[in-house]
XYZ file of C-alpha atoms in Angstrom:
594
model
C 0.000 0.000 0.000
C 1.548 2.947 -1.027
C 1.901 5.629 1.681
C 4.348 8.636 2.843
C 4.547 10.207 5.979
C 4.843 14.323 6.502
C 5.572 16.379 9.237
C 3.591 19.840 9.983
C 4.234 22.465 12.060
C 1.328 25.364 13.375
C 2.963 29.207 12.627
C -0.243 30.324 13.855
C -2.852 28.796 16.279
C -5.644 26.128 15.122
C -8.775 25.909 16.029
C -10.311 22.371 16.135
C -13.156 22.157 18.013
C -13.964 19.385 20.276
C -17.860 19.222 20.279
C -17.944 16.430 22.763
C -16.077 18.603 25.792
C -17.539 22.210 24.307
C -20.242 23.438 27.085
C -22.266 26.891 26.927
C -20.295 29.693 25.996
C -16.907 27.822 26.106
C -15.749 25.943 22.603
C -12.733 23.370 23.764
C -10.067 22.268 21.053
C -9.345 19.323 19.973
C -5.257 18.243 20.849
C -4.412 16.863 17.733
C -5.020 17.812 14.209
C -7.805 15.349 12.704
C -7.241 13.392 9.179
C -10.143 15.096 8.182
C -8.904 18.491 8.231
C -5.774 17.815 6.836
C -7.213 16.100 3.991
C -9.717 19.273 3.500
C -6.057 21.147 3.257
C -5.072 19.048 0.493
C -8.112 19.280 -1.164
C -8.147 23.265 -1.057
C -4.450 22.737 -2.439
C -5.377 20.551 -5.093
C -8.188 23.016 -6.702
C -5.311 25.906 -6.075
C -2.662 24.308 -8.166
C -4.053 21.391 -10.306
C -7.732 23.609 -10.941
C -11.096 22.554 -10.878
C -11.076 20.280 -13.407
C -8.561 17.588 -12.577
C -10.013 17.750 -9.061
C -12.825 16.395 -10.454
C -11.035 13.665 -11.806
C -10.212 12.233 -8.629
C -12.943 12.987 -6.846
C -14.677 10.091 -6.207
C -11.207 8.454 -5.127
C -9.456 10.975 -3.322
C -12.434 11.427 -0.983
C -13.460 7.723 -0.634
C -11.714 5.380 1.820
C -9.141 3.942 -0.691
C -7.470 7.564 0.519
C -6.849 7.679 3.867
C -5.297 10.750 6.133
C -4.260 9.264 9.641
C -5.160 11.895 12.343
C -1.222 14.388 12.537
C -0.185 13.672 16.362
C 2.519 15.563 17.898
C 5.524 14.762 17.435
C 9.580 15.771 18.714
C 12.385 16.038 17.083
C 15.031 13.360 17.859
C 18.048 15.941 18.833
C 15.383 17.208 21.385
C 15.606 14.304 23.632
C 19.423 14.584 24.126
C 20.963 18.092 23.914
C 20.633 20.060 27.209
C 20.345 24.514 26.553
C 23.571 26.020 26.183
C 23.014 29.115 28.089
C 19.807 30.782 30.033
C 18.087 32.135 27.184
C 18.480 28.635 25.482
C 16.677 27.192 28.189
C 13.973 29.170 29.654
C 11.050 31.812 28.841
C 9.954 34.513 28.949
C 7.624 33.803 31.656
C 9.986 32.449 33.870
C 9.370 28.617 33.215
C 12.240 26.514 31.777
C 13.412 23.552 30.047
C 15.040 20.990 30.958
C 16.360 17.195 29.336
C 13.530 16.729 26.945
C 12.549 20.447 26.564
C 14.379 22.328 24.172
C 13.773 23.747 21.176
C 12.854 22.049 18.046
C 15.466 23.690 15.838
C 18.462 23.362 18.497
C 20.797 23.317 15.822
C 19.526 26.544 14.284
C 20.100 30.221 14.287
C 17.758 32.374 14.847
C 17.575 33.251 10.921
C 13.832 33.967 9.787
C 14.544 32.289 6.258
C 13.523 28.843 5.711
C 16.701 27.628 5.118
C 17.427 28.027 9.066
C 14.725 25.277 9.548
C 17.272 22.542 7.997
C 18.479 21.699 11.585
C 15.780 20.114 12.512
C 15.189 17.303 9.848
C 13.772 17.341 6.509
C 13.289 14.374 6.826
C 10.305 12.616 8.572
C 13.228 10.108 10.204
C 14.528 13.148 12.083
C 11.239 13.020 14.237
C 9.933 10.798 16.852
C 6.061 10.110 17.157
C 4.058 10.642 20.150
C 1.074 8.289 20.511
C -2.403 8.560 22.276
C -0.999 7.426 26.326
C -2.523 3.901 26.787
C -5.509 3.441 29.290
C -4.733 1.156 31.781
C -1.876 2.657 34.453
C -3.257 2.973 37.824
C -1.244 5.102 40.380
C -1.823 5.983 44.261
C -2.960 9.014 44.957
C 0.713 9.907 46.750
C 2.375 9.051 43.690
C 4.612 5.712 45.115
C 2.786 2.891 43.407
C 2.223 2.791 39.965
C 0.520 -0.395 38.237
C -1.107 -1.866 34.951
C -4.579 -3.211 35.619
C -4.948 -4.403 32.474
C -1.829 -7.353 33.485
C -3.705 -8.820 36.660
C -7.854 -7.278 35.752
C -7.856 -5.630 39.383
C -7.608 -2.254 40.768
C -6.555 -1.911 44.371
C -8.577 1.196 46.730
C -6.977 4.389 46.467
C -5.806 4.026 43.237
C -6.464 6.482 40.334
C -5.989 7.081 36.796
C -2.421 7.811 36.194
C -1.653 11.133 35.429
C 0.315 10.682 32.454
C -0.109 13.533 29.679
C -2.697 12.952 26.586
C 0.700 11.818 24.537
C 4.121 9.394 25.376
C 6.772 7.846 24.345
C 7.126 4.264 25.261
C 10.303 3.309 26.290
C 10.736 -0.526 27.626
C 9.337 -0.454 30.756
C 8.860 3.278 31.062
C 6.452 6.041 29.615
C 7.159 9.544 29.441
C 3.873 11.681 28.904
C 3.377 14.939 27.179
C 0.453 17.050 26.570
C -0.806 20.116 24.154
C -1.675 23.170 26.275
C -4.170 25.054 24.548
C -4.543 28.812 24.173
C -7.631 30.908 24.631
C -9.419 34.086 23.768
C -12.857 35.205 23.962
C -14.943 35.964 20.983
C -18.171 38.243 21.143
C -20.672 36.683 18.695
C -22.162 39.692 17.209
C -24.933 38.205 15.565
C -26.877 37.140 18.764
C -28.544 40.717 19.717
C -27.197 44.279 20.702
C -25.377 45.818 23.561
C -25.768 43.793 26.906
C -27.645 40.725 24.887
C -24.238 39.969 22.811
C -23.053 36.616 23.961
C -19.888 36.625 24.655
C -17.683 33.022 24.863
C -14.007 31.444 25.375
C -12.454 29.367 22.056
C -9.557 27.428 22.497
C -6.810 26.647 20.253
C -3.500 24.741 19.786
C -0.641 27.106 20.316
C 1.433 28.191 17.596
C 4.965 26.417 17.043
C 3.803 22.167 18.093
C 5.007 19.956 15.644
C 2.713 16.871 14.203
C 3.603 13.817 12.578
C 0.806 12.535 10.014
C 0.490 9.794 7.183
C -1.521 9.044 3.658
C -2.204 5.716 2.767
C -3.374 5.256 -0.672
C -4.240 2.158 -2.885
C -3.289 3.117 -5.654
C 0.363 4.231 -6.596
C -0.890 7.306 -9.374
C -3.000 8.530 -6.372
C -0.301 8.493 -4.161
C 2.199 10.456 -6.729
C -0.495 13.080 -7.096
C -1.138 13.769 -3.316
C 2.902 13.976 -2.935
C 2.939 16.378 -5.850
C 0.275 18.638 -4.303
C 1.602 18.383 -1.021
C 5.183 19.262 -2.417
C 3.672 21.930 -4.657
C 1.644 24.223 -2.300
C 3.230 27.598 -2.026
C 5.720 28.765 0.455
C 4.474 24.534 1.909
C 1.725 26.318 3.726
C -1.901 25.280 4.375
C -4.320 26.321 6.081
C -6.285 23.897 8.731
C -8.910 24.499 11.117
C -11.572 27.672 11.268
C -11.029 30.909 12.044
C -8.310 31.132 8.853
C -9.060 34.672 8.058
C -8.616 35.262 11.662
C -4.821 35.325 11.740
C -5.365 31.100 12.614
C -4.496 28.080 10.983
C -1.923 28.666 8.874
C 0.730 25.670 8.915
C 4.501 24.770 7.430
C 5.176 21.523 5.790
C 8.840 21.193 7.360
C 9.559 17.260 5.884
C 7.799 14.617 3.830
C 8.484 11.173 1.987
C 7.769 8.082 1.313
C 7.701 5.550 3.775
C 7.338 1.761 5.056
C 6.647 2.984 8.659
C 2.485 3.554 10.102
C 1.083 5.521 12.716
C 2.874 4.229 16.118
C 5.113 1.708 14.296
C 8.176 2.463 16.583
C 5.809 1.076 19.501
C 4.248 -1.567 17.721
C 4.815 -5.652 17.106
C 7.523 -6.492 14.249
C 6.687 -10.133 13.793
C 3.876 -12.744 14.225
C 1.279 -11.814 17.020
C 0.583 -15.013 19.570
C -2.216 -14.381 22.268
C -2.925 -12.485 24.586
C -2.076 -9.443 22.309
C -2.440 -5.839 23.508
C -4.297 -3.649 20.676
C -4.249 0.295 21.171
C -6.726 2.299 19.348
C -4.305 5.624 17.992
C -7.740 7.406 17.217
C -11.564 7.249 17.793
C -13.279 3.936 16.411
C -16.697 2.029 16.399
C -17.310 -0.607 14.210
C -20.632 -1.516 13.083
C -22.249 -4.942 13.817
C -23.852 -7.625 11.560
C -27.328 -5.898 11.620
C -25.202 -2.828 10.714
C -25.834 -0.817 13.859
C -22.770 0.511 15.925
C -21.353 -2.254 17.928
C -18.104 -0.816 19.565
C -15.965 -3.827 18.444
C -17.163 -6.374 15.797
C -15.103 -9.396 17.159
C -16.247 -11.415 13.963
C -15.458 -9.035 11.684
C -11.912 -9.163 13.651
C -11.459 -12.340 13.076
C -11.187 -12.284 9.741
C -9.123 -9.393 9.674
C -6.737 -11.159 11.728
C -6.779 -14.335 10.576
C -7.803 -15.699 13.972
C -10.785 -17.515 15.432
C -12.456 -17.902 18.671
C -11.081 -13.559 18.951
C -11.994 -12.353 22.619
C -11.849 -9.389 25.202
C -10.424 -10.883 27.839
C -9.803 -7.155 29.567
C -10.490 -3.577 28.715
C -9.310 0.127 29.703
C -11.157 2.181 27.851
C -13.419 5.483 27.303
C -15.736 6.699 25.146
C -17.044 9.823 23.464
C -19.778 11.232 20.883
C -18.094 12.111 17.820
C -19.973 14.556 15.324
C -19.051 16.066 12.333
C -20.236 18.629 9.344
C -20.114 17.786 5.438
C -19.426 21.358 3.881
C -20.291 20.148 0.535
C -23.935 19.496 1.520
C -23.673 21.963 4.334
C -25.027 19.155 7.085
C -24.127 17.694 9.873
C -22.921 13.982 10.033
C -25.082 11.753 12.222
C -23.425 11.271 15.601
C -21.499 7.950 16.880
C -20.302 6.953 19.919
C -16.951 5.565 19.760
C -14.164 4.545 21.816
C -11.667 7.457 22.563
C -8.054 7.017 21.136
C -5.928 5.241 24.009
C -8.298 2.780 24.793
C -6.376 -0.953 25.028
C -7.926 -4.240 24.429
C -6.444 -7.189 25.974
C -7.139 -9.904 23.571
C -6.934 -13.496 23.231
C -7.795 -15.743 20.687
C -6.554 -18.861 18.735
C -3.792 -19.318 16.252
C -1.157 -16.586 15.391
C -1.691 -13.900 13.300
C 0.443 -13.359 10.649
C 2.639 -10.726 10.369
C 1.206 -9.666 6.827
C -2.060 -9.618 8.363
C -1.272 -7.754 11.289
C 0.612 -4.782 9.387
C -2.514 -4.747 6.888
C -4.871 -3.660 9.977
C -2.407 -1.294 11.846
C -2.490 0.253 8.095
C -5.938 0.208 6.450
C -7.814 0.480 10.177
C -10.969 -0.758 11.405
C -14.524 0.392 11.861
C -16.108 3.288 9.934
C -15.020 6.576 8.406
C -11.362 5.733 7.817
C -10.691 8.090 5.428
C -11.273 10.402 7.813
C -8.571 9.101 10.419
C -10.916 7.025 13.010
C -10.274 3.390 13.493
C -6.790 3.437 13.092
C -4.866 0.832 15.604
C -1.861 -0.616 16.685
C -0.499 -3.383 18.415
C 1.463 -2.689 21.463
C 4.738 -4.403 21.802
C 6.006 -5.167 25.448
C 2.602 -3.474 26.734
C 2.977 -5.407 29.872
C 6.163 -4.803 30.728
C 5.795 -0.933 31.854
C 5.923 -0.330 35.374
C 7.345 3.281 35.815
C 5.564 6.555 35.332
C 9.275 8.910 34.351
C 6.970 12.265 34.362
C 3.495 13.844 34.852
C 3.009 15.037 31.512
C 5.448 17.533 29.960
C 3.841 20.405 28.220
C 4.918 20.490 24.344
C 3.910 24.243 24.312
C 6.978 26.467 24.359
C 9.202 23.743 23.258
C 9.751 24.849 19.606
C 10.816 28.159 17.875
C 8.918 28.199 14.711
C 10.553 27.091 11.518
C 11.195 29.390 8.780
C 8.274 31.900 10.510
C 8.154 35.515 9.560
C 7.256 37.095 12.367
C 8.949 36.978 16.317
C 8.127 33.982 18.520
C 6.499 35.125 22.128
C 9.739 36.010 24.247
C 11.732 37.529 20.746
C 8.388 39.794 20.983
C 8.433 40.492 25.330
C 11.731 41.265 24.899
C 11.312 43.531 21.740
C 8.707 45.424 23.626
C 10.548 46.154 26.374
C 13.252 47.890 24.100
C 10.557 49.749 22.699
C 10.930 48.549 19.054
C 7.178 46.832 18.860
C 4.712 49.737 19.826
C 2.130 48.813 22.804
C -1.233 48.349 21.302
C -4.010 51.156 23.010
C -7.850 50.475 23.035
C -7.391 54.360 21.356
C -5.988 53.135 18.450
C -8.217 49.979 17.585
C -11.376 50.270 15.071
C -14.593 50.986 16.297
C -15.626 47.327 16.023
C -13.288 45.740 17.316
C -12.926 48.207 20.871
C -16.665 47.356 20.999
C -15.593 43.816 21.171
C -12.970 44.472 23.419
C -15.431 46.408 25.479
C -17.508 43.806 25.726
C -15.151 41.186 27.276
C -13.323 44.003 29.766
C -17.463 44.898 31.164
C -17.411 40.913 31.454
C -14.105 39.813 33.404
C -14.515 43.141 35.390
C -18.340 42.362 36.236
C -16.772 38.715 37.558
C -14.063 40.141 39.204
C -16.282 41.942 41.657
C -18.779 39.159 42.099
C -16.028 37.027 43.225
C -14.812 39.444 46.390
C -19.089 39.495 47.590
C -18.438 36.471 49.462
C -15.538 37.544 51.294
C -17.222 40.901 51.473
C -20.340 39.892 53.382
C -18.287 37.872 56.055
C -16.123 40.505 57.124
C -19.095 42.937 57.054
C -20.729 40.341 59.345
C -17.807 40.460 61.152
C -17.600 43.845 61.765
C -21.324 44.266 63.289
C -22.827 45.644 60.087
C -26.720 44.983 60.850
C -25.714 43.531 64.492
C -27.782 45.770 67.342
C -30.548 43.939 67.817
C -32.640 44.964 65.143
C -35.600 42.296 64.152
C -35.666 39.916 61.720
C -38.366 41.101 60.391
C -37.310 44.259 59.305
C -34.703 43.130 57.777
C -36.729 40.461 55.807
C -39.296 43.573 54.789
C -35.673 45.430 53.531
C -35.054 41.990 51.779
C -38.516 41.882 50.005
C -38.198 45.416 48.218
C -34.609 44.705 46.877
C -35.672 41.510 45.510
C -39.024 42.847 44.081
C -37.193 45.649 42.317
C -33.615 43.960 41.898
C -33.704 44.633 38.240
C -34.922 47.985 38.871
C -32.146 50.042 40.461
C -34.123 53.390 41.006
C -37.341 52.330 41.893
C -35.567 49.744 44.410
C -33.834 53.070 45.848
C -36.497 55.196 46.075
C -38.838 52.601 47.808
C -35.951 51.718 50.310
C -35.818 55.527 51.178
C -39.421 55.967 51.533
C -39.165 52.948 54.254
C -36.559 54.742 56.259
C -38.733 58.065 56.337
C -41.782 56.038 57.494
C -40.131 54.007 59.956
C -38.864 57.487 60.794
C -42.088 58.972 61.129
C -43.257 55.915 62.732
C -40.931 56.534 65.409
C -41.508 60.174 66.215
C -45.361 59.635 66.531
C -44.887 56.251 69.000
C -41.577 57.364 70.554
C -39.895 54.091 70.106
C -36.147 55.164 70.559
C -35.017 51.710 70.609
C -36.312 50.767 67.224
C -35.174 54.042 65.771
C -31.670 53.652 66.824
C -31.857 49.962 65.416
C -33.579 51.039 61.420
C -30.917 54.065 61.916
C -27.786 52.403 62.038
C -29.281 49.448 59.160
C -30.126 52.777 56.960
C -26.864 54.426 57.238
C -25.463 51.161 55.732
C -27.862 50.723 53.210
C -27.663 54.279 52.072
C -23.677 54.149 51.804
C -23.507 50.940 50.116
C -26.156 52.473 47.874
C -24.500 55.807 46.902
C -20.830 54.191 46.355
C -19.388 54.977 43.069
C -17.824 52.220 40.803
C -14.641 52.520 42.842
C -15.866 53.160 45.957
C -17.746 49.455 45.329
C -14.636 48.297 44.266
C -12.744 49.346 47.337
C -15.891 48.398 49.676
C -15.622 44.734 48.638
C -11.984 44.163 48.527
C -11.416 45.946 51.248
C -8.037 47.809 49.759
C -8.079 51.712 49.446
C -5.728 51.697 46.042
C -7.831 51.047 43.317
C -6.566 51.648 40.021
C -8.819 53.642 37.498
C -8.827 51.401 34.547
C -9.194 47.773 33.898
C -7.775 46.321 30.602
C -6.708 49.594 29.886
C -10.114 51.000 29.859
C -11.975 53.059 32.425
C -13.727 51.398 34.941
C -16.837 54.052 34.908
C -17.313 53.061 31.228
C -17.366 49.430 31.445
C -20.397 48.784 34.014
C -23.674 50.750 33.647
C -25.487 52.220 36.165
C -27.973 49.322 36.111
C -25.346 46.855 36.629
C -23.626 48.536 39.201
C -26.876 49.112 40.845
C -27.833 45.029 40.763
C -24.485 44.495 42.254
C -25.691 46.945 45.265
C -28.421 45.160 45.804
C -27.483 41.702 45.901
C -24.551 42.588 48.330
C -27.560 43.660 50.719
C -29.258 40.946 50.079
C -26.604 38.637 50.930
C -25.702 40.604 54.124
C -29.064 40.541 55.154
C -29.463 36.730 54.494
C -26.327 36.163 55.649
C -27.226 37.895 59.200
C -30.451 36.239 59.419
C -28.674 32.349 58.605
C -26.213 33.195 61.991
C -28.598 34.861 63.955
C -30.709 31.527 63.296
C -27.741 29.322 64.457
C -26.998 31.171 67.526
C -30.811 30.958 68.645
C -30.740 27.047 68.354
């Protein structure tokens, strides 16, 4: 089966978005780039350079599953695992963090030349990389970190034992794994079709962070498909393409650093070399379901196995696995794929069965794949060699973010960029100096985070006014539950709420002069002189009433502070600091009477 094997790197961040972990008003990213996007790359490059018309040529074959794009995982370059920085720049950041045996750059061997020449020292060629794979399932650990066990040898898990924290990614290394995982970035978006001014949604996207490096492969059946996808890829201008959304956003925009042809498949370093004799260990390096003999979704089709191994009597002995709902969009009919719940990539299958299978017959499945929607990277597998054998955790997951300078970039990697700003040769950025649309934006998010930042100190806040005797005096419950009943009626009416607040206090006033109750009057005067200066504090005096700090600076996000909350808002966040104090007097008042 003709296949080669390339190696990508991301000069700007992708967005992939994971639709099984995205909740309301958060969109998570997927850690990996997925076959499917990388073959809607090639496609894009195919109708750039070949045209329209030969892409319809090959059509029908190039998107069928006799072409198949393996999911690109991330990958490291071999001199990356040996040479140590050579001085304190070499090996740390900008914010302080550093690196240390297995965290240096990419390019080591590089200058810090912006042509794409200077990206020679780290490997043309795909052999100058090693592959990460999706961390097994199965490696317990105790929760202080001293024990550290495969489940999936003996089928038991001991109490207080947990999940070992590995990293999403490893290397397997005889009877050691060494995790790594893809930190992603963030931002938040305002989506500006959803209404105007306050009813603008605003949410957090995630993305992979510029500069990671992934390994992918193309499998092909047919050798004058293969020739043409090699061409293309080797073709595309400057080796750039564009994955992911948000490409006219200053995202997705990737260098093809090495490619070739290759004997090698996904995870082939970690895989068996020679006949397989049961039990056998079989990783799944993506998402997979297979679908059973009444062609409904099965998880595995053991049957169907069978014959793809060359086996019979093919059985799950054990399992350490996971699962998630994988969903996906056609763009040429402008649908959405039906769902399928699949087994997540890592999951291992312990299985046993009769006879050997061949080693022909073993590299044929850790190459075509199993289940459904090949093409498109899912059901691609692999069978673990020496699987049993690791016993030793060597670290908790090294972050891949930071490790690399990008390759042949054209613009200054994140501490070339701190430290040009501090010289003054990259000019700070003021809200000033953005267009209208997008300091509305900006705007938007600022009102947000500041909004949150004061909600979080009303906690704090109503303690310590607790503390400090507040509404203590003696004053009934009752009139502070009549207080409590006109903030919450008007709590979304700032004014009226003040007004009928005041018009209490000057009838309990009056109340008082014609009955000559001192004792009550003393008890609604001291509760009215702190209602009425909680009620008249400015946006920094609220600010320096619930943190309890005097120096308060005037802007936030380099905007002012009066501009970002409106009067409404500021008055809602008045009146649910009463009500809190109030119900937060009443609850220990409560406990002290029983």
């Amino acid at each position: 089966m003709p296949r080669f094997k390339y190696i990508i790197q991301n000069l700007e961040p992708v967005r992939i978005a994971d639709n099984s972990s995205s909740q309301m008003g958060q969109t998570s990213s997927l850690r990996y780039i997925p076959g499917a996007a990388v073959r809607g790359a090639a496609v894009s490059a195919l109708l750039q350079i070949q045209g329209a018309e030969r892409f319809e040529e090959v059509r029908q074959t190039l998107l069928s599953s006799a072409v198949r794009f393996s999911n690109a995982i991330p990958c490291i370059p071999h001199a990356a695992l040996y040479a140590e920085p050579q001085d304190a720049a070499a090996g740390s950041f900008a914010d302080g963090s550093s690196v240390g045996h297995a965290g240096i750059s990419a390019n080591a061997n590089t200058s810090s030349d912006t042509s794409e020449d200077s990206a020679a020292g780290a490997g043309r060629d795909p052999e100058d990389y090693i592959e990460l794979i999706p961390t097994p399932l199965g490696f317990y650990e105790s929760k202080s970190g001293d024990r550290f066990v495969n489940v999936l040898r003996t089928g038991e898990v001991d109490d207080g034992m947990k999940r070992a924290g590995i990293g999403e990614f490893c290397i397997l290394d005889g009877t050691g794994v060494t995790g790594f995982h893809v930190v992603p970035g963030s931002d938040m978006k305002n989506n500006l079709n959803t209404g105007e001014g306050d009813d603008q949604k605003i949410f957090r996207s995630e993305y992979i962070e510029r500069g990671h490096l992934f390994a992918g492969y193309v499998f092909t059946q047919e050798e004058e498909m293969a020739g043409l996808i090699e061409k293309v890829f080797a073709g595309i201008p400057e080796r750039e393409l564009r994955i992911g959304s948000g490409r006219n956003q200053a995202s997705g925009r990737c260098r093809i650093l090495a490619m070739g042809r290759t004997q090698d498949y996904p995870g082939s370093e970690y895989g068996k070399k020679g006949e397989i004799t049961s039990p056998a260990y079989m990783e799944l390096l993506s998402d997979t379901v297979m679908r059973g003999e009444n062609g409904e979704y099965c998880g595995l089709n053991l049957r169907a196995l069978e014959e793809c191994f060359g086996v019979t009597g093919l059985t799950v002995e054990r399992c350490a696995s996971s699962v998630r709902t994988v969903q996906g969009y056609n763009s040429t009919w402008r649908v959405r794929t039906p769902s399928a719940v699949m087994y997540r990539k890592g999951s291992v299958f312990r299985l046993t069965f009769q006879g050997t299978i061949r080693r022909q017959k073993a590299e044929e499945a850790m190459q075509k794949g199993i289940g459904i929607r090949r093409s498109e990277g899912f059901g691609q597998i692999l069978f673990l060699e020496d699987y049993e054998n690791i016993s030793e955790k060597k670290n908790g997951g090294e972050a891949l973010y930071k490790r690399y300078r990008l390759l042949g970039r054209e613009s200054l990697d994140a501490q070339e960029e701190d430290l040009a700003r501090v010289k003054g040769e990259i000019p700070i950025v003021r809200p000033k100096d953005l267009p209208a649309e997008e300091l509305h934006c900006l705007q938007l998010i600022a009102s947000s985070a500041y909004m949150q930042k004061l909600e979080r100190a009303v906690p704090a806040c109503i303690q310590a006014q607790e503390k400090a005797g507040a509404l203590t005096g003696g004053i009934s419950s009752s009139v502070l539950g009549n207080l409590e009943a006109i903030m919450t009626a008007w709590r979304y009416d700032y004014r009226a709420a003040k007004n009928n607040l005041y018009e209490y206090f000057r009838h309990a006033g009056e109340k008082e002069k014609k009955q000559r109750i001192h004792k009550e009057a003393r008890e609604i005067g001291k509760v009215e002189k702190t209602c009425r200066k909680i009620l008249e504090l400015d946006v920094y005096g609220l600010e320096r009433f619930l943190t309890g700090t005097e120096s308060v600076k005037e802007t936030f996000m380099d905007l002012s502070k009066e501009e970002l909350l409106s009067e409404a808002q500021l008055g809602t966040l008045r009146l649910d600091l009463l009500i809190g104090m109030i119900r937060y007097h009443n609850k220990q008042n409560g406990k002290k009477e029983a």
